[in-house]
Amino acid sequence: MHQAGNINDQAGRSSNSDGNASDDGHPPALTPILLKSYLKNSDAKSHLTLSNAHSMPAVGLGTWQSNAEDVISAVKAAVKNGYSLIDTASGYNNEEFIGTAIKEVIAEGVVKREDLFITTKVPNLFSSLRLVSL
């Protein structure tokens, strides 16, 4: 998974959604320019076939440790640049912001909901088979 806040330019500098280093204690978000470059130079278009015969992307955008503004910006930029897999977890506390970004790109006609994969991780506390809906 590619983390929204963990990309550096060729000089090793990180930047947030407006191109500046983050000074709020959170890792910087992926800028649209760096994201486009990453997609162009990666195998982000490869997919995996699931046991139900559906295909899903092998590479997605991770959203760990990003603030609300950065998550919304990174998710929107990712979807607009070809990403269709967004990863989160219950402990990230950013599902609402991911939802906001997805709602906006759908409203803009960029993508349909059925074309996106939103993956999440649940803590082991909730991982028993009887607690997981199949």
Short mmCIF file of C-alpha atoms in Angstrom, two decimals:
data_model
loop_
_atom_site.label_atom_id
_atom_site.label_comp_id
_atom_site.label_asym_id
_atom_site.label_seq_id
_atom_site.Cartn_x
_atom_site.Cartn_y
_atom_site.Cartn_z
CA MET A 1 0.00 0.00 0.00
CA HIS A 2 1.32 3.45 -0.80
CA GLN A 3 0.86 5.77 2.17
CA ALA A 4 -0.58 9.23 1.51
CA GLY A 5 1.90 10.86 3.84
CA ASN A 6 5.01 8.92 2.92
CA ILE A 7 6.34 10.10 -0.42
CA ASN A 8 9.40 12.22 -1.02
CA ASP A 9 10.60 14.02 -4.11
CA GLN A 10 13.90 13.03 -5.73
CA ALA A 11 15.82 15.21 -3.26
CA GLY A 12 14.19 13.42 -0.33
CA ARG A 13 11.97 16.35 0.64
CA SER A 14 8.37 15.80 1.68
CA SER A 15 5.54 18.17 0.91
CA ASN A 16 1.88 18.52 1.78
CA SER A 17 -1.05 19.15 -0.56
CA ASP A 18 0.06 22.73 -1.26
CA GLY A 19 3.67 21.69 -1.86
CA ASN A 20 5.02 22.82 1.52
CA ALA A 21 6.34 20.73 4.37
CA SER A 22 3.71 19.95 6.97
CA ASP A 23 4.18 21.78 10.27
CA ASP A 24 1.20 20.38 12.18
CA GLY A 25 2.96 17.23 13.34
CA HIS A 26 1.31 15.03 10.68
CA PRO A 27 3.15 13.48 7.77
CA PRO A 28 2.65 15.45 4.56
CA ALA A 29 0.08 14.37 2.00
CA LEU A 30 0.90 13.23 -1.45
CA THR A 31 0.90 16.09 -3.93
CA PRO A 32 -0.98 15.57 -7.19
CA ILE A 33 2.24 16.06 -9.21
CA LEU A 34 4.16 13.45 -7.20
CA LEU A 35 1.18 11.12 -7.33
CA LYS A 36 0.95 11.38 -11.12
CA SER A 37 4.68 10.72 -11.38
CA TYR A 38 4.38 7.72 -9.06
CA LEU A 39 1.53 6.26 -11.11
CA LYS A 40 3.38 6.82 -14.36
CA ASN A 41 6.52 5.11 -13.06
CA SER A 42 4.90 2.24 -11.18
CA ASP A 43 2.87 -0.86 -11.79
CA ALA A 44 -0.20 0.77 -10.24
CA LYS A 45 -2.45 -0.55 -12.97
CA SER A 46 -1.85 -4.23 -12.15
CA HIS A 47 -4.74 -6.11 -10.57
CA LEU A 48 -5.32 -9.23 -8.50
CA THR A 49 -8.09 -11.72 -9.16
CA LEU A 50 -10.10 -12.51 -6.04
CA SER A 51 -11.67 -15.88 -5.20
CA ASN A 52 -15.06 -14.54 -6.37
CA ALA A 53 -13.52 -13.77 -9.80
CA HIS A 54 -13.63 -10.00 -9.25
CA SER A 55 -10.45 -8.11 -9.98
CA MET A 56 -9.00 -5.45 -7.68
CA PRO A 57 -5.93 -3.21 -7.89
CA ALA A 58 -2.69 -4.50 -6.42
CA VAL A 59 -1.61 -0.97 -5.46
CA GLY A 60 -3.68 1.52 -3.52
CA LEU A 61 -3.44 4.74 -1.58
CA GLY A 62 -2.84 4.36 2.14
CA THR A 63 -4.29 7.02 4.44
CA TRP A 64 -2.52 6.45 7.77
CA GLN A 65 -1.52 9.47 9.90
CA SER A 66 -2.93 12.15 7.65
CA ASN A 67 -5.11 15.00 8.85
CA ALA A 68 -8.57 15.67 7.40
CA GLU A 69 -7.51 18.22 4.79
CA ASP A 70 -4.58 16.10 3.60
CA VAL A 71 -6.68 12.91 3.38
CA ILE A 72 -9.39 14.63 1.34
CA SER A 73 -6.83 16.19 -0.99
CA ALA A 74 -4.80 12.99 -1.42
CA VAL A 75 -7.82 10.75 -2.02
CA LYS A 76 -9.30 13.14 -4.60
CA ALA A 77 -5.95 13.47 -6.39
CA ALA A 78 -5.40 9.71 -6.30
CA VAL A 79 -8.81 8.91 -7.81
CA LYS A 80 -8.44 11.64 -10.45
CA ASN A 81 -5.09 10.12 -11.41
CA GLY A 82 -6.21 6.53 -11.74
CA TYR A 83 -6.15 5.00 -8.28
CA SER A 84 -9.22 2.92 -7.47
CA LEU A 85 -8.08 1.33 -4.18
CA ILE A 86 -8.12 3.41 -0.99
CA ASP A 87 -6.94 1.78 2.23
CA THR A 88 -7.87 2.75 5.77
CA ALA A 89 -8.40 1.19 9.20
CA SER A 90 -10.79 1.76 12.06
CA GLY A 91 -7.94 3.14 14.15
CA TYR A 92 -7.04 5.83 11.62
CA ASN A 93 -10.22 7.77 12.45
CA ASN A 94 -10.37 9.21 8.94
CA GLU A 95 -13.20 7.26 7.33
CA GLU A 96 -15.46 10.34 7.33
CA PHE A 97 -12.87 12.36 5.38
CA ILE A 98 -12.26 9.55 2.90
CA GLY A 99 -16.03 9.43 2.40
CA THR A 100 -16.12 13.18 1.80
CA ALA A 101 -13.45 12.91 -0.89
CA ILE A 102 -15.14 9.95 -2.56
CA LYS A 103 -18.51 11.69 -2.52
CA GLU A 104 -16.94 14.74 -4.20
CA VAL A 105 -15.21 12.82 -7.01
CA ILE A 106 -18.39 10.84 -7.67
CA ALA A 107 -20.42 14.07 -7.81
CA GLU A 108 -17.84 15.52 -10.23
CA GLY A 109 -18.34 12.49 -12.50
CA VAL A 110 -14.74 11.35 -12.14
CA VAL A 111 -15.64 7.81 -11.08
CA LYS A 112 -18.57 5.62 -10.08
CA ARG A 113 -18.71 4.11 -6.59
CA GLU A 114 -18.74 0.58 -7.99
CA ASP A 115 -15.35 1.27 -9.60
CA LEU A 116 -13.67 1.92 -6.23
CA PHE A 117 -12.28 -0.46 -3.63
CA ILE A 118 -12.23 0.87 -0.08
CA THR A 119 -10.35 -1.53 2.16
CA THR A 120 -10.19 -1.37 5.94
CA LYS A 121 -8.51 -3.29 8.68
CA VAL A 122 -10.24 -4.29 11.90
CA PRO A 123 -8.45 -4.83 15.22
CA ASN A 124 -7.91 -8.44 16.32
CA LEU A 125 -10.52 -7.83 19.00
CA PHE A 126 -13.15 -8.04 16.24
CA SER A 127 -11.58 -10.70 14.03
CA SER A 128 -13.40 -13.83 15.17
CA LEU A 129 -15.45 -15.44 12.44
CA ARG A 130 -18.73 -14.98 14.30
CA LEU A 131 -18.12 -11.19 14.51
CA VAL A 132 -17.24 -10.75 10.84
CA SER A 133 -20.01 -10.55 8.28
CA LEU A 134 -19.26 -12.55 5.14
#
